[in-house]
Short mmCIF file of C-alpha atoms in Angstrom, two decimals:
data_model
loop_
_atom_site.label_atom_id
_atom_site.label_comp_id
_atom_site.label_asym_id
_atom_site.label_seq_id
_atom_site.Cartn_x
_atom_site.Cartn_y
_atom_site.Cartn_z
CA MET A 10 146.52 67.26 106.43
CA SER A 11 144.03 69.22 108.49
CA LEU A 12 141.00 70.82 107.05
CA THR A 13 141.04 74.53 106.23
CA LYS A 14 139.10 76.31 109.04
CA ILE A 15 136.78 78.97 107.59
CA VAL A 16 134.86 81.07 110.25
CA ILE A 17 132.12 83.55 109.35
CA VAL A 18 131.06 85.94 111.97
CA GLY A 19 127.50 87.27 111.31
CA GLY A 20 124.56 85.32 109.96
CA GLY A 21 122.90 88.11 107.96
CA ALA A 22 121.93 87.94 104.32
CA GLY A 23 125.62 87.78 103.06
CA GLY A 24 127.03 85.68 105.94
CA LEU A 25 124.43 82.96 105.91
CA GLU A 26 124.39 82.69 102.12
CA LEU A 27 128.20 82.37 102.10
CA ALA A 28 128.11 79.75 104.80
CA THR A 29 125.49 77.82 103.00
CA LYS A 30 127.47 77.72 99.81
CA LEU A 31 130.79 76.95 101.41
CA GLY A 32 128.92 74.14 103.31
CA ASN A 33 127.32 72.67 100.21
CA LYS A 34 130.45 72.80 98.12
CA LEU A 35 133.37 72.20 100.59
CA GLY A 36 131.86 71.05 103.84
CA ARG A 37 129.98 68.27 102.21
CA ARG A 38 133.11 66.95 100.58
CA GLN A 39 135.23 67.39 103.72
CA LYS A 40 137.49 69.89 102.09
CA ALA A 41 137.04 72.56 104.68
CA GLN A 42 135.54 73.12 108.20
CA ILE A 43 133.07 75.96 108.07
CA THR A 44 131.76 77.64 111.18
CA LEU A 45 129.10 80.29 111.38
CA VAL A 46 128.92 82.60 114.48
CA ASP A 47 126.02 84.63 115.33
CA ARG A 48 124.57 86.15 118.53
CA ASN A 49 121.05 84.96 117.67
CA ASN A 50 119.68 81.48 117.26
CA SER A 51 117.75 82.38 114.05
CA HIS A 52 117.93 84.47 110.91
CA LEU A 53 115.35 86.80 109.45
CA TRP A 54 115.93 88.78 106.20
CA LYS A 55 116.59 92.32 107.40
CA PRO A 56 114.36 94.07 104.74
CA LEU A 57 111.45 92.36 106.35
CA LEU A 58 112.00 93.85 109.77
CA HIS A 59 109.29 96.54 109.27
CA GLU A 60 106.79 93.87 108.63
CA VAL A 61 107.61 92.13 111.82
CA ALA A 62 107.37 95.43 113.61
CA THR A 63 103.62 95.91 112.41
CA GLY A 64 102.73 92.29 112.62
CA SER A 65 102.29 91.67 108.93
CA LEU A 66 104.88 89.02 109.26
CA ASP A 67 105.32 86.42 112.10
CA ASP A 68 109.05 85.97 112.67
CA GLY A 69 108.17 82.98 114.69
CA VAL A 70 107.07 81.24 111.52
CA ASP A 71 109.42 82.81 108.91
CA ALA A 72 112.74 82.93 110.96
CA LEU A 73 115.36 80.29 110.03
CA SER A 74 117.15 78.17 112.70
CA TYR A 75 120.97 78.37 112.18
CA LEU A 76 121.49 75.13 114.03
CA ALA A 77 119.14 73.20 111.81
CA HIS A 78 120.20 74.92 108.59
CA GLY A 79 123.83 74.25 109.46
CA HIS A 80 123.02 70.60 109.85
CA ASN A 81 121.37 70.48 106.55
CA HIS A 82 124.05 72.30 104.69
CA HIS A 83 127.27 70.89 106.30
CA PHE A 84 128.47 73.77 108.38
CA ASN A 85 128.82 74.21 112.10
CA PHE A 86 126.97 76.92 114.02
CA GLN A 87 128.20 78.68 117.19
CA LEU A 88 125.98 80.88 119.21
CA GLY A 89 127.92 83.82 120.56
CA SER A 90 129.12 87.45 120.39
CA LEU A 91 132.54 88.44 119.02
CA ILE A 92 134.73 90.25 121.64
CA GLY A 93 138.15 89.76 120.59
CA LEU A 94 140.30 89.01 117.49
CA ASP A 95 144.01 87.87 117.55
CA ARG A 96 145.47 87.89 114.18
CA GLU A 97 148.82 86.54 115.19
CA GLN A 98 147.24 83.40 116.80
CA LYS A 99 144.52 83.46 114.17
CA ASN A 100 141.55 83.13 116.60
CA ILE A 101 138.56 84.90 117.72
CA THR A 102 137.11 85.15 121.26
CA LEU A 103 133.37 84.81 121.70
CA ALA A 104 131.80 86.18 124.92
CA ALA A 105 130.40 83.98 127.64
CA ILE A 106 126.55 83.20 127.51
CA TYR A 107 124.35 83.72 130.51
CA ASP A 108 120.64 83.01 131.11
CA GLU A 109 118.04 85.58 132.29
CA ASP A 110 119.18 85.03 135.85
CA GLN A 111 122.86 85.49 135.04
CA ALA A 112 123.68 81.90 135.46
CA LEU A 113 126.59 80.80 133.15
CA LEU A 114 125.58 78.74 130.32
CA VAL A 115 128.65 78.72 128.10
CA PRO A 116 132.08 80.08 129.14
CA GLU A 117 134.16 82.43 127.08
CA ARG A 118 135.76 80.43 124.34
CA LYS A 119 138.14 80.88 121.37
CA LEU A 120 137.66 79.73 117.78
CA ASP A 121 140.74 79.06 115.46
CA TYR A 122 140.58 80.00 111.87
CA ASP A 123 142.63 79.90 108.72
CA ILE A 124 140.26 82.27 106.79
CA LEU A 125 137.94 84.67 108.59
CA VAL A 126 134.94 86.44 107.20
CA MET A 127 133.47 89.44 108.96
CA SER A 128 129.82 89.81 108.04
CA LEU A 129 128.37 91.54 111.10
CA GLY A 130 125.98 93.94 109.23
CA SER A 131 125.13 97.34 110.57
CA LYS A 132 123.08 98.98 113.47
CA SER A 133 121.38 102.25 113.59
CA ASN A 134 123.50 105.33 113.96
CA ASP A 135 122.03 108.11 116.20
CA PHE A 136 124.90 110.40 115.63
CA GLY A 137 125.00 111.16 119.34
CA THR A 138 121.62 112.98 119.20
CA PRO A 139 120.48 113.54 122.77
CA GLY A 140 117.62 111.36 123.99
CA ILE A 141 117.47 109.07 120.94
CA LYS A 142 118.71 105.96 122.62
CA GLU A 143 116.46 106.40 125.63
CA ASN A 144 113.20 107.29 123.80
CA CYS A 145 113.42 105.62 120.27
CA ILE A 146 113.36 102.26 118.84
CA PHE A 147 115.95 101.17 116.30
CA LEU A 148 114.55 98.75 113.80
CA ASP A 149 117.95 96.84 113.25
CA SER A 150 116.99 93.44 114.88
CA PRO A 151 114.17 91.21 115.32
CA GLN A 152 114.17 91.90 119.15
CA GLN A 153 113.68 95.58 118.38
CA ALA A 154 110.97 94.90 115.76
CA ASN A 155 109.13 92.82 118.32
CA ARG A 156 109.41 95.50 120.87
CA PHE A 157 107.93 97.98 118.53
CA HIS A 158 105.06 95.55 117.67
CA ASN A 159 104.27 95.04 121.41
CA GLU A 160 104.18 98.71 122.02
CA MET A 161 102.35 99.47 118.96
CA LEU A 162 99.50 97.04 119.97
CA ASN A 163 99.43 98.41 123.53
CA LEU A 164 99.21 101.92 122.07
CA PHE A 165 96.33 100.97 119.89
CA LEU A 166 94.48 99.03 122.59
CA LYS A 167 94.77 101.99 124.88
CA TYR A 168 93.41 104.33 122.20
CA SER A 169 90.54 102.03 121.33
CA ALA A 170 89.49 101.72 124.98
CA ASP A 171 89.73 105.50 125.59
CA GLU A 172 86.20 107.12 126.09
CA MET A 173 87.57 110.31 124.61
CA ALA A 174 89.10 108.72 121.45
CA GLN A 175 86.24 109.85 119.16
CA GLU A 176 87.19 113.50 119.58
CA GLU A 177 88.95 115.03 116.66
CA ASP A 178 91.90 116.15 118.58
CA ARG A 179 92.70 112.60 119.89
CA LYS A 180 95.28 110.92 117.72
CA VAL A 181 97.68 107.97 117.89
CA ASN A 182 101.03 109.85 117.23
CA ILE A 183 103.94 107.86 115.81
CA ALA A 184 107.00 109.60 114.65
CA ILE A 185 109.68 107.96 112.32
CA VAL A 186 113.10 109.64 111.77
CA GLY A 187 114.64 108.72 108.47
CA GLY A 188 113.21 108.82 104.85
CA GLY A 189 115.16 105.78 103.65
CA ALA A 190 113.52 102.57 102.82
CA THR A 191 112.97 101.47 106.34
CA GLY A 192 111.20 104.63 107.33
CA VAL A 193 109.11 104.83 104.14
CA GLU A 194 107.85 101.23 104.33
CA LEU A 195 107.20 101.25 108.00
CA SER A 196 104.92 104.39 107.44
CA ALA A 197 102.85 102.55 104.88
CA GLU A 198 102.75 99.18 106.84
CA LEU A 199 101.34 101.10 109.96
CA HIS A 200 98.36 102.32 107.94
CA ASN A 201 97.80 98.57 106.76
CA ALA A 202 97.96 97.49 110.33
CA VAL A 203 95.37 100.05 111.55
CA ARG A 204 92.96 98.98 108.64
CA GLN A 205 93.30 95.29 109.69
CA LEU A 206 92.80 96.06 113.45
CA ASN A 207 89.69 98.05 112.48
CA SER A 208 88.34 95.14 110.49
CA TYR A 209 88.97 92.87 113.50
CA GLY A 210 86.80 94.95 115.80
CA LEU A 211 88.81 97.96 117.03
CA LYS A 212 86.23 100.35 115.45
CA LYS A 213 87.58 103.53 117.09
CA LEU A 214 90.80 102.79 115.58
CA ALA A 215 90.23 104.22 112.03
CA PRO A 216 92.92 105.29 109.67
CA SER A 217 92.06 108.90 110.50
CA ALA A 218 93.06 108.26 114.02
CA LEU A 219 96.68 107.48 112.99
CA ASN A 220 99.01 110.54 112.90
CA ILE A 221 102.38 109.48 111.46
CA THR A 222 105.20 111.99 110.91
CA LEU A 223 108.03 110.93 108.75
CA VAL A 224 111.13 113.18 109.28
CA GLU A 225 113.97 113.40 106.85
CA ALA A 226 117.00 115.68 107.17
CA GLY A 227 117.66 115.72 103.42
CA GLU A 228 115.81 117.43 100.63
CA ARG A 229 113.71 114.35 99.75
CA ILE A 230 112.73 110.94 101.05
CA LEU A 231 114.48 107.90 99.52
CA PRO A 232 117.60 109.91 98.52
CA ALA A 233 119.32 106.89 96.98
CA LEU A 234 116.70 106.60 94.41
CA PRO A 235 115.94 108.64 91.34
CA VAL A 236 114.01 111.85 92.01
CA ARG A 237 110.76 110.60 90.16
CA ILE A 238 110.58 107.52 92.22
CA SER A 239 111.12 109.54 95.42
CA SER A 240 108.35 111.89 94.39
CA ALA A 241 105.94 108.95 93.62
CA ALA A 242 106.53 107.46 97.09
CA HIS A 243 106.17 110.91 98.65
CA GLN A 244 102.70 111.32 96.91
CA GLU A 245 101.53 107.85 97.93
CA LEU A 246 102.50 108.52 101.59
CA THR A 247 100.79 111.84 101.48
CA LYS A 248 97.64 110.10 100.08
CA LEU A 249 97.65 107.75 103.06
CA GLY A 250 97.70 110.79 105.46
CA VAL A 251 101.30 110.61 106.42
CA ARG A 252 102.95 113.88 107.24
CA VAL A 253 106.31 114.03 105.44
CA MET A 254 108.83 116.53 106.65
CA THR A 255 111.89 117.01 104.68
CA ASN A 256 114.92 119.36 105.31
CA THR A 257 114.08 118.78 108.99
CA MET A 258 116.87 118.09 111.51
CA VAL A 259 116.13 116.40 114.77
CA THR A 260 118.13 117.80 117.54
CA SER A 261 116.84 115.83 120.52
CA ALA A 262 114.12 113.48 121.68
CA ASP A 263 112.19 113.18 125.12
CA GLU A 264 109.39 111.13 126.55
CA THR A 265 106.80 113.30 124.70
CA GLY A 266 108.31 113.52 121.16
CA LEU A 267 111.01 114.96 118.96
CA ASN A 268 112.62 118.30 118.97
CA THR A 269 113.83 119.88 115.59
CA LYS A 270 116.50 122.45 114.67
CA ASP A 271 113.65 124.83 113.60
CA GLY A 272 112.25 124.80 117.16
CA GLU A 273 109.26 122.61 116.45
CA HIS A 274 108.22 119.79 118.87
CA ILE A 275 106.76 116.73 117.19
CA ASP A 276 104.41 115.01 119.60
CA ALA A 277 104.92 111.30 119.49
CA ASP A 278 103.57 108.25 121.62
CA LEU A 279 105.88 105.94 119.84
CA MET A 280 109.20 106.87 118.06
CA VAL A 281 111.42 105.02 115.56
CA TRP A 282 114.98 105.94 114.58
CA ALA A 283 116.00 104.90 111.13
CA ALA A 284 118.14 107.72 109.97
CA GLY A 285 121.64 106.18 109.43
CA ILE A 286 123.85 103.06 109.81
CA LYS A 287 127.10 102.23 111.41
CA ALA A 288 129.01 98.99 112.04
CA PRO A 289 129.04 97.86 115.67
CA ASP A 290 131.16 100.14 117.95
CA PHE A 291 133.66 97.41 119.02
CA MET A 292 134.59 97.04 115.29
CA LYS A 293 136.52 100.29 115.46
CA ASP A 294 140.14 99.51 114.70
CA ILE A 295 139.59 95.88 115.81
CA ALA A 296 142.99 94.10 115.97
CA GLY A 297 144.63 96.98 114.09
CA LEU A 298 142.42 96.45 110.98
CA GLU A 299 141.60 99.57 109.08
CA THR A 300 138.12 101.03 109.52
CA ASN A 301 136.30 104.13 108.60
CA ARG A 302 134.37 106.87 110.50
CA ILE A 303 131.39 104.55 110.88
CA ASN A 304 133.45 101.58 112.00
CA GLN A 305 133.22 99.67 108.74
CA LEU A 306 136.22 97.48 107.79
CA VAL A 307 138.04 98.94 104.83
CA VAL A 308 138.57 96.24 102.08
CA LYS A 309 140.25 95.92 98.86
CA PRO A 310 138.28 95.26 95.59
CA THR A 311 138.77 91.48 96.33
CA LEU A 312 136.95 91.99 99.62
CA GLN A 313 140.06 91.20 101.74
CA THR A 314 140.80 93.69 104.48
CA THR A 315 143.55 96.22 103.64
CA ARG A 316 145.89 94.86 106.36
CA ASP A 317 145.20 91.19 106.51
CA ASP A 318 144.58 88.99 103.38
CA MET A 319 143.24 86.19 105.39
CA ILE A 320 140.42 88.21 106.71
CA PHE A 321 137.46 89.24 104.47
CA ALA A 322 134.62 91.55 105.10
CA ILE A 323 131.24 91.55 103.26
CA GLY A 324 127.86 93.28 103.58
CA ASP A 325 127.06 96.37 105.57
CA CYS A 326 130.17 96.13 107.66
CA ALA A 327 132.49 96.45 104.68
CA SER A 328 133.61 99.74 103.18
CA CYS A 329 134.28 98.63 99.50
CA PRO A 330 135.39 101.17 97.07
CA ARG A 331 133.94 101.44 93.42
CA LYS A 332 136.01 102.12 90.32
CA GLU A 333 133.65 104.93 89.32
CA GLY A 334 134.01 106.48 92.68
CA GLY A 335 132.19 106.17 95.99
CA PHE A 336 131.53 103.08 97.86
CA VAL A 337 129.29 100.06 97.52
CA PRO A 338 125.88 100.87 99.07
CA PRO A 339 124.72 98.94 102.17
CA ARG A 340 121.97 96.96 100.63
CA ALA A 341 120.68 93.29 100.63
CA GLN A 342 121.68 92.89 96.99
CA SER A 343 125.19 94.12 97.61
CA ALA A 344 125.56 91.48 100.43
CA HIS A 345 124.09 88.85 98.13
CA GLN A 346 126.71 89.67 95.39
CA MET A 347 129.59 90.07 97.84
CA ALA A 348 128.95 86.56 99.28
CA SER A 349 129.16 85.02 95.76
CA ARG A 350 132.55 86.83 95.02
CA CYS A 351 133.92 86.02 98.57
CA TYR A 352 133.01 82.27 97.99
CA ASP A 353 134.98 82.31 94.76
CA ASN A 354 137.85 84.11 96.36
CA ILE A 355 138.26 81.74 99.28
CA VAL A 356 138.25 78.73 96.84
CA ALA A 357 140.96 80.63 94.82
CA ILE A 358 143.05 80.98 97.95
CA MET A 359 142.71 77.30 98.73
CA LYS A 360 143.79 76.44 95.19
CA ASN A 361 146.50 79.03 95.08
CA LYS A 362 144.93 80.81 92.15
CA PRO A 363 144.50 84.63 91.71
CA LEU A 364 141.60 86.30 93.35
CA LYS A 365 139.03 88.37 91.33
CA GLU A 366 137.78 91.81 92.19
CA TYR A 367 134.14 92.43 93.12
CA VAL A 368 132.19 94.83 90.92
CA PHE A 369 128.75 95.98 92.33
CA LYS A 370 126.04 95.46 89.87
CA ASP A 371 123.14 97.80 90.74
CA HIS A 372 119.93 96.04 89.70
CA GLY A 373 117.79 98.92 91.03
CA SER A 374 115.91 99.51 94.12
CA LEU A 375 112.32 98.82 95.16
CA VAL A 376 110.31 100.16 98.05
CA SER A 377 107.04 98.46 99.25
CA LEU A 378 104.28 100.70 100.45
CA SER A 379 102.42 97.69 101.89
CA LYS A 380 99.39 96.59 99.89
CA PHE A 381 98.94 100.29 98.69
CA SER A 382 101.70 100.45 96.18
CA THR A 383 105.24 99.46 95.33
CA VAL A 384 107.65 101.72 93.47
CA GLY A 385 111.18 101.48 92.32
CA SER A 386 113.67 101.17 89.52
CA LEU A 387 115.17 98.38 87.62
CA MET A 388 118.65 99.14 86.22
CA GLY A 389 120.74 97.76 83.36
CA ASN A 390 118.75 94.51 82.87
CA LEU A 391 116.05 95.62 80.49
CA MET A 392 117.43 98.78 78.97
CA LYS A 393 120.18 101.27 79.19
CA GLY A 394 119.89 103.35 82.20
CA ASP A 395 117.08 102.63 84.61
CA MET A 396 113.39 102.05 84.21
CA MET A 397 110.80 103.11 86.84
CA ILE A 398 108.16 100.53 87.77
CA GLU A 399 105.37 100.65 90.26
CA GLY A 400 102.20 98.93 91.09
CA ARG A 401 101.55 95.10 90.68
CA ILE A 402 104.75 94.42 88.60
CA ALA A 403 106.93 96.25 91.10
CA ARG A 404 105.44 94.33 93.93
CA ILE A 405 106.11 91.01 92.12
CA VAL A 406 109.79 92.07 91.54
CA TYR A 407 109.99 93.25 95.19
CA ILE A 408 108.90 89.82 96.39
CA SER A 409 111.17 88.12 93.99
CA LEU A 410 114.28 89.59 95.68
CA TYR A 411 113.22 87.77 98.88
CA ARG A 412 112.74 84.64 96.83
CA MET A 413 116.23 84.97 95.42
CA HIS A 414 117.55 84.93 99.00
CA GLN A 415 115.46 81.93 99.96
CA ILE A 416 116.75 80.07 96.82
CA ALA A 417 120.49 80.79 97.80
CA LEU A 418 119.71 79.26 101.18
CA HIS A 419 117.33 76.29 100.31
CA GLY A 420 117.36 75.66 96.58
CA TYR A 421 114.40 75.84 94.19
CA THR A 422 112.43 72.88 95.33
CA LYS A 423 112.27 73.83 99.09
CA THR A 424 111.62 77.46 98.20
CA GLY A 425 108.68 76.45 96.12
CA LEU A 426 107.36 74.43 98.90
CA MET A 427 107.71 77.34 101.39
CA MET A 428 105.85 79.56 98.99
CA LEU A 429 103.12 77.03 98.97
CA VAL A 430 103.05 76.93 102.76
CA GLY A 431 103.11 80.68 102.76
CA SER A 432 99.94 80.84 100.53
CA ILE A 433 98.19 78.34 102.79
CA ASN A 434 99.08 80.46 105.80
CA ARG A 435 97.52 83.52 104.23
CA VAL A 436 94.17 81.66 104.25
CA ILE A 437 94.19 80.02 107.58
CA ARG A 438 96.18 82.52 109.69
CA PRO A 439 95.29 86.19 110.70
CA LYS A 440 96.59 88.74 108.30
CA LEU A 441 98.07 90.51 111.35
CA LYS A 442 99.92 89.06 114.18
CA LEU A 443 97.93 90.07 117.30
CA HIS A 444 100.10 88.69 120.17
#
């Protein structure tokens, strides 16, 4: 009897946690053959990308190798990008891989599956706004975060070497579109980066030289959070000197900055677009599966796609309805919970048992304003409704969310050792990545 072939496409928070659990439980006992597919060689928790962008986090140190992790947790890893899905033959097609000189490394290939899990995550959605793709950076991958980091360092270096930089009208102009968690956290991290660079010797680069504009089309920043938390974050950013513009629609971008619906031009030397998400474009109606307007796969409460029970979707690429109305929000905690329910349902299929529905449990949301503050809400656990927390307690809870992800991947002992190494690195390494 051949092993059940389980293929997971996408090694983000949900996909990697699922592959790890399946490998530990089924792969180790030779009850299934698990394969994880991703276009990158390593994994980095997506909520940390803003820290990679500013240099607060070194992805070379903190990224996880899929190949090594797969070896340690009894699943296979295939480097590649999904370009085709054949539901009748039950296989997926991965694109050929070329080197920088376009020499063929790995030819196009097919992978057979019995159960397929789509966990492709999301990418930034520019809504077709003119000039955005050409002039803005999207913080949806480590590559984009590193691109921002390099351009940021070049911009700061150029400013500090400028003889005219002391003049009041000379500023480093950075514009961020999107007042969600990414935009808000990046705004605060940039101020932390400037303070660190100033302490390292770039004396002209004082916090007063930084001119950050955060643009949000809605009525307030952090629209997914309660109003009082949104207001607290708004006040903290304003204290730092961030110009927060709400009810402002960006209509286009060019090399010099952003243009708004009200006719204002926002000068910017560096621009980030973090205003919306969508699943990758090739996902639209892939293999006849049902998708929504932002290319997400529509799933049943069991996380199975509506037109194929052997194909699951989890995380940002899944459109999962909630009983109380609306859909499961695209958050790391959603992906974490979906991975657990998907694991249970895959095992249920293999044992011919009934599947259970996924119910989203909102444990609240936290937003880190770098070292300056952390605000957020905890829901359901401590009291009815939600409780606002901020400051040191919120920071501890915020970090614990990442620790939960690490524990799901590595277990308690290894996570504890990683925390110890992190503490040592904070002493012996620079507080900011400078290369």
